[in-house]
Tab-separated table of C-alpha atoms and ligand atoms in Angstrom:
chain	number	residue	atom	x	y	z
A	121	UNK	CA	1.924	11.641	-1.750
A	122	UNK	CA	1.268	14.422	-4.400
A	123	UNK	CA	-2.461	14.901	-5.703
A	124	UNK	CA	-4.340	16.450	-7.775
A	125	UNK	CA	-8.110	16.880	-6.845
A	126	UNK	CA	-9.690	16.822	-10.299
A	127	UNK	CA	-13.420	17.540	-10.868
A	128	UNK	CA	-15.993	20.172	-11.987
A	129	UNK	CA	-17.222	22.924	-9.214
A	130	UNK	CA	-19.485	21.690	-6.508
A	131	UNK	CA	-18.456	18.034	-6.885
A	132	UNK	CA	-16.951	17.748	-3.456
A	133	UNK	CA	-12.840	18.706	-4.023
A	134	UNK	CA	-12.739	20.642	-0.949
A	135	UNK	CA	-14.141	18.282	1.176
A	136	UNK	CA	-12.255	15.451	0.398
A	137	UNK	CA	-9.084	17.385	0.311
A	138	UNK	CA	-9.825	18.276	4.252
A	139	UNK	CA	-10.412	14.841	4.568
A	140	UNK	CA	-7.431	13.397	2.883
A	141	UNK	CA	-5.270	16.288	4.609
A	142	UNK	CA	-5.590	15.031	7.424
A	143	UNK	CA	-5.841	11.550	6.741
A	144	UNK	CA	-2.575	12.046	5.096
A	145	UNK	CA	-1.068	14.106	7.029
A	146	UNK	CA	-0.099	16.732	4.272
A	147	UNK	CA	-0.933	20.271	3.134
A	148	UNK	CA	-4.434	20.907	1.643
A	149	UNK	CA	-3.728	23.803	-1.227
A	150	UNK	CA	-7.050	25.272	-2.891
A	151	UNK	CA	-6.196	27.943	-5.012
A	152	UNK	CA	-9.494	29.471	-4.765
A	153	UNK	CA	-9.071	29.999	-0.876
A	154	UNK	CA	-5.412	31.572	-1.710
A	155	UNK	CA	-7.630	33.902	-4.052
A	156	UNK	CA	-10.640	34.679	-1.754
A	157	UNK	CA	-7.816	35.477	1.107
A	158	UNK	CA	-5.876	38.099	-0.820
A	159	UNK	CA	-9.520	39.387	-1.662
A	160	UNK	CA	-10.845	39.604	1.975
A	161	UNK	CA	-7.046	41.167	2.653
A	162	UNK	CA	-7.945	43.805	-0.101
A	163	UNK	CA	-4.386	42.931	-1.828
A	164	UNK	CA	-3.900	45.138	-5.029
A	165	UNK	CA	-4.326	41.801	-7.123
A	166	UNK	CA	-7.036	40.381	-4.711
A	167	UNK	CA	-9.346	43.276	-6.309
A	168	UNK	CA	-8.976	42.623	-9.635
A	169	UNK	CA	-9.756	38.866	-8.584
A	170	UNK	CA	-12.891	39.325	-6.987
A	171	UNK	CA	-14.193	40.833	-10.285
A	172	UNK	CA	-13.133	37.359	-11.756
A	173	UNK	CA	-14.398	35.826	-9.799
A	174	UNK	CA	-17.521	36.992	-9.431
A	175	UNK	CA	-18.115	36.853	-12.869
A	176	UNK	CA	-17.103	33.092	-12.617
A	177	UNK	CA	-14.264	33.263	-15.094
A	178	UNK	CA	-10.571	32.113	-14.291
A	179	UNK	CA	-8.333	34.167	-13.208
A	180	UNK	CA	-5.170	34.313	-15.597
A	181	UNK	CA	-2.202	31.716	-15.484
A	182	UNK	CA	-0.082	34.105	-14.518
A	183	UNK	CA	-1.112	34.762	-11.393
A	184	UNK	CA	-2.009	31.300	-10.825
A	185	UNK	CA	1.445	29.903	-11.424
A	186	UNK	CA	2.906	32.222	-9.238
A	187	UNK	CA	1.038	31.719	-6.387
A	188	UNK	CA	1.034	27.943	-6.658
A	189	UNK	CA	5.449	28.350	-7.041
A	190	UNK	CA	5.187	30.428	-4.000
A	191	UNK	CA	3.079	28.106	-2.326
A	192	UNK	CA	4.252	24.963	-2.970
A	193	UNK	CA	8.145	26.601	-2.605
A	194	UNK	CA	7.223	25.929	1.510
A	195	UNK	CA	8.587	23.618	3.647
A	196	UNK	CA	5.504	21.951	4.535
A	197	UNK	CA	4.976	20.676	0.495
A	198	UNK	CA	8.520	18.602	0.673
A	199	UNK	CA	6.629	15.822	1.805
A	200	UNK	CA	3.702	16.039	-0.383
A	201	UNK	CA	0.583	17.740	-0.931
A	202	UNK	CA	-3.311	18.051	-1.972
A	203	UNK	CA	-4.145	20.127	-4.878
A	204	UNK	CA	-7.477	21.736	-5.216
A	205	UNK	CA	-8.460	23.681	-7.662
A	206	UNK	CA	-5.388	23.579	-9.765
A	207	UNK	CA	-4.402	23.153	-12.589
A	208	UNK	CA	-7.490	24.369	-14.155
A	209	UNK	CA	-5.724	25.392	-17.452
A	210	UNK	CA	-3.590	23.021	-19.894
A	211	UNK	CA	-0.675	26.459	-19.776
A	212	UNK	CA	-1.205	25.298	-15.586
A	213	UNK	CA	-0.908	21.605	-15.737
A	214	UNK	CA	2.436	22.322	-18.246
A	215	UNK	CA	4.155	24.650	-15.757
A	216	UNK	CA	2.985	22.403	-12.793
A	217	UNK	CA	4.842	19.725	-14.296
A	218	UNK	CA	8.317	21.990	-15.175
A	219	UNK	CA	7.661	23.362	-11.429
A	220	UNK	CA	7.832	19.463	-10.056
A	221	UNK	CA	10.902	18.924	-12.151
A	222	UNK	CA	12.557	22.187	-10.378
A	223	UNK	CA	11.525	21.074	-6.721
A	224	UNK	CA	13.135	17.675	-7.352
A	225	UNK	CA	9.415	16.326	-6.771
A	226	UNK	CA	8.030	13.065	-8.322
A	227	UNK	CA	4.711	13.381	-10.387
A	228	UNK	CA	1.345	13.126	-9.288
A	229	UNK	CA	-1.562	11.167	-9.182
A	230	UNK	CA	-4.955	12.567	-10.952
A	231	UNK	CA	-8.181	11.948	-8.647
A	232	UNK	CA	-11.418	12.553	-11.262
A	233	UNK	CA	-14.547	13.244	-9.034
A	234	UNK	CA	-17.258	12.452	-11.177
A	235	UNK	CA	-21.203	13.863	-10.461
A	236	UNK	CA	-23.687	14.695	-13.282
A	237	UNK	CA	-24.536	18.514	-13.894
A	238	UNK	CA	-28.000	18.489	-12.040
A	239	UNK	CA	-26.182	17.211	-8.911
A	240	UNK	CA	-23.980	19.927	-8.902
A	241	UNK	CA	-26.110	22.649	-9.358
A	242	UNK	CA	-28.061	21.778	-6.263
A	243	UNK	CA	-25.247	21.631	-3.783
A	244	UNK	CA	-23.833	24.705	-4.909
A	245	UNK	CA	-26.953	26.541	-4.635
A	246	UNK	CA	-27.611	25.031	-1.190
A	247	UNK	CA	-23.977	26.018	0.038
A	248	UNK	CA	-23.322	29.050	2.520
A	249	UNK	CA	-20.264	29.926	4.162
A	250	UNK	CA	-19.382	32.262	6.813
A	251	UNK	CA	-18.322	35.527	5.677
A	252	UNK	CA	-15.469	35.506	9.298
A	253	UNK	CA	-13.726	31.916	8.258
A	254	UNK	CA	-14.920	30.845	4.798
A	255	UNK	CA	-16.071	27.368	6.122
A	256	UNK	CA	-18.744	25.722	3.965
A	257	UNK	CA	-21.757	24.392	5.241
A	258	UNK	CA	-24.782	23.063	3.795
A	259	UNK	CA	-28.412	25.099	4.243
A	260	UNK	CA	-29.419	21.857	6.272
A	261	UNK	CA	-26.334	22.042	8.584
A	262	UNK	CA	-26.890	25.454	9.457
A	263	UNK	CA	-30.754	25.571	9.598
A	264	UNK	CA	-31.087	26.142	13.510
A	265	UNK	CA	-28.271	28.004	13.924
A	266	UNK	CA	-27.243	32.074	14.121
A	267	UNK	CA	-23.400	31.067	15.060
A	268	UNK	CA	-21.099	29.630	12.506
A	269	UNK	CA	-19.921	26.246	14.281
A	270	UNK	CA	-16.209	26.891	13.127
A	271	UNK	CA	-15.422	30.320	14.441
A	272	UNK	CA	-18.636	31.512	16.486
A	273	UNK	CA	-19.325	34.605	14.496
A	274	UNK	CA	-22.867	35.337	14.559
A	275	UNK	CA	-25.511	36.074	11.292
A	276	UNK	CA	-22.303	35.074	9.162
A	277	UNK	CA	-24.049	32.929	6.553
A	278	UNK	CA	-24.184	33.764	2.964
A	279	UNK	CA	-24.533	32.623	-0.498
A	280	UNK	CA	-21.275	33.246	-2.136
A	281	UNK	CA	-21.850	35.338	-5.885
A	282	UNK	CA	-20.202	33.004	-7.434
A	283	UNK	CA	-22.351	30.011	-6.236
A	284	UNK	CA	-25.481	31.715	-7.665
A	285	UNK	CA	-27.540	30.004	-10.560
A	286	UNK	CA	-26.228	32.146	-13.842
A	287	UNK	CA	-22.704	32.292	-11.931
A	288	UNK	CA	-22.849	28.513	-11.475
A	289	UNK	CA	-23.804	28.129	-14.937
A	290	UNK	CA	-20.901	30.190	-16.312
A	291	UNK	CA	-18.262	28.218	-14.026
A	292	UNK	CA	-19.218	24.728	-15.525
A	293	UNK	CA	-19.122	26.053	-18.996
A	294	UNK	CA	-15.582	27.348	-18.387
A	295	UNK	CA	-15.005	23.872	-16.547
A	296	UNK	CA	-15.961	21.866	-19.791
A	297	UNK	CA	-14.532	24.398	-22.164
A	298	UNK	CA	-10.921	25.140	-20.396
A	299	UNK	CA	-10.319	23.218	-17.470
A	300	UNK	CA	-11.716	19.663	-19.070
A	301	UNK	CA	-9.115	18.937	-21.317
A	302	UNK	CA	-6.117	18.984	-18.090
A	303	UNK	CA	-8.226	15.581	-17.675
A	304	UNK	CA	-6.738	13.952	-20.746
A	305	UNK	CA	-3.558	15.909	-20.552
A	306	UNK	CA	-2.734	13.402	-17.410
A	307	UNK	CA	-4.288	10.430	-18.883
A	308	UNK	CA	-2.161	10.573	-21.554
A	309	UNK	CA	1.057	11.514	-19.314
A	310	UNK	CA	0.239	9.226	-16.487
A	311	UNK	CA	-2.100	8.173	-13.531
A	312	UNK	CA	-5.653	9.229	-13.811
A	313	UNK	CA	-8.204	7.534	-11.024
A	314	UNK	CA	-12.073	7.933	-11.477
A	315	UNK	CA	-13.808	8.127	-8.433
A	316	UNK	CA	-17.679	8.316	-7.824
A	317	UNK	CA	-18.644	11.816	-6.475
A	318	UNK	CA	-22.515	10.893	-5.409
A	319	UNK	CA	-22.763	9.630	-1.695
A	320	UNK	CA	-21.872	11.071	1.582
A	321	UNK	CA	-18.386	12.136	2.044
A	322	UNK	CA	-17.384	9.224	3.989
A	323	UNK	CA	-18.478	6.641	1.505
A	324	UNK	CA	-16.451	9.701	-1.719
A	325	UNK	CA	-13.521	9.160	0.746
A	326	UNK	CA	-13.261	5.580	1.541
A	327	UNK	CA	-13.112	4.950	-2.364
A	328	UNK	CA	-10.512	7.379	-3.222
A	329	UNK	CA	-8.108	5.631	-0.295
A	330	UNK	CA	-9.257	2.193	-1.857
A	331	UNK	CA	-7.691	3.022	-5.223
A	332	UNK	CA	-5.045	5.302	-4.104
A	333	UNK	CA	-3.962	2.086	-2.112
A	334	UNK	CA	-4.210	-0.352	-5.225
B	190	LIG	P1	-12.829	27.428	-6.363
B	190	LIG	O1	-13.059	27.748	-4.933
B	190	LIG	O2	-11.719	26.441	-6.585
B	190	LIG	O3	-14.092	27.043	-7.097
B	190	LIG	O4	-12.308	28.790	-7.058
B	190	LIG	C1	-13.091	29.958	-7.033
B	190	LIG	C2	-12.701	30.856	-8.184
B	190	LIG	O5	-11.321	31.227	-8.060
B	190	LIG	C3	-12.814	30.231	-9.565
B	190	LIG	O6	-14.122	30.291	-10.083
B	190	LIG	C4	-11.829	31.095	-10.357
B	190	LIG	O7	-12.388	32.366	-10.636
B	190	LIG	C5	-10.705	31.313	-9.342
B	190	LIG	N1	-9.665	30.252	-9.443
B	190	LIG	C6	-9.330	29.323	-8.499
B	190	LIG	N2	-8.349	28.519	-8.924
B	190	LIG	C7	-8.044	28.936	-10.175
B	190	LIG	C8	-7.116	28.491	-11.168
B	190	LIG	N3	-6.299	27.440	-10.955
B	190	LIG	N4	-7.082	29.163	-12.347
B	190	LIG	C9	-7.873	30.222	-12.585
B	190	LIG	N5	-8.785	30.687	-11.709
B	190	LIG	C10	-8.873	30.053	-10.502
């Protein structure tokens, strides 16, 4: 199976594509933990995307399509794969579809998470994640605790820059301004599926394997 997580920031991609990765069985691919990598590894790009990032802007298609060719060039996409965070650009979703074509790959199925703008801005503001293994984690989840539960490093939690308010602010505007119309770009190409993003994960999840099962 070949998806595309669709949906603004904060609306839960990245946990259902854990979810669904495993579920599935198949590769989870977020392009923003490809960037933050090459930014913790210092990479001579890597710099010039934490700036980006930072600010909240996109980083350029460019860049983007090349890392997703050299990512999803692996052997472990063959059999599908989980897209999160890409395409966020129309130029993206157009050289996703000519990169398919190449890799002999069918197309793929759109999964629209859908939460209003107030939602969002609260979980992103109440999101930390450990500076050692990236893992995100809610302020409640981590309340008692001075050890991250996924690696065991200790006073790791932080509010990422670009999950702060005018940051946040900045990223949906870009969502609704750049990355909004890839939505109709696949509805009018092929299969789009709407899925309610407010509820715990569980209940987010069950629905998207409902109508991915239809
Ligand atoms: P994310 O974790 O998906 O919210 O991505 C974090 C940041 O990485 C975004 O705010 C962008 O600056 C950058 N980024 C991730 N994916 C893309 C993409 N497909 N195109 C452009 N920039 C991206």
């Amino acid at each position: 199976m070949r998806l595309i997580l669709f949906g603004a920031p904060g609306v839960g991609k990245g946990t259902q594509a854990k979810i669904l990765s495993s579920k599935l069985n198949i590769p989870h691919i977020s392009t923003g933990d490809i960037l933050r990598e090459s930014v913790k590894n210092q990479t001579e790009w890597g710099k010039k995307a934490q700036e980006i990032m930072n600010r909240g802007e996109l980083v350029s298609d460019d860049i983007m399509i090349s890392i997703i060719k050299t990512r999803l060039g692996k052997p472990d996409s063959k059999n599908g794969f989980i897209l999160d965070g890409f395409p966020r650009t129309e130029v993206q979703a157009q050289a996703l579809d000519e990169l398919l074509v190449e890799l002999n790959m069918n197309k793929v199925s759109v999964v629209n998470i859908v939460a209003d703008e107030k939602e969002i801005i609260n979980r992103l503001n109440s999101r930390r994640a450990c500076k050692e293994c990236g893992k995100i984690f809610t302020i409640d989840q981590i309340a008692e605790l001075d050890k991250c539960p996924n690696c065991g490093a200790e006073n790791s939690f932080y509010l990422r820059d670009d999950d702060k308010t005018d940051v946040i602010k900045k990223r949906l505007e870009i969502f609704k301004s750049s990355t909004l119309p890839v939505l109709n770009y696949y509805k009018n190409r092929g299969r789009v599926i709407a899925i309610n993003g407010i509820g715990n994960s569980k209940e987010v999840n069950d629905s998207i394997l409902l109508e991915l099962n239809k």
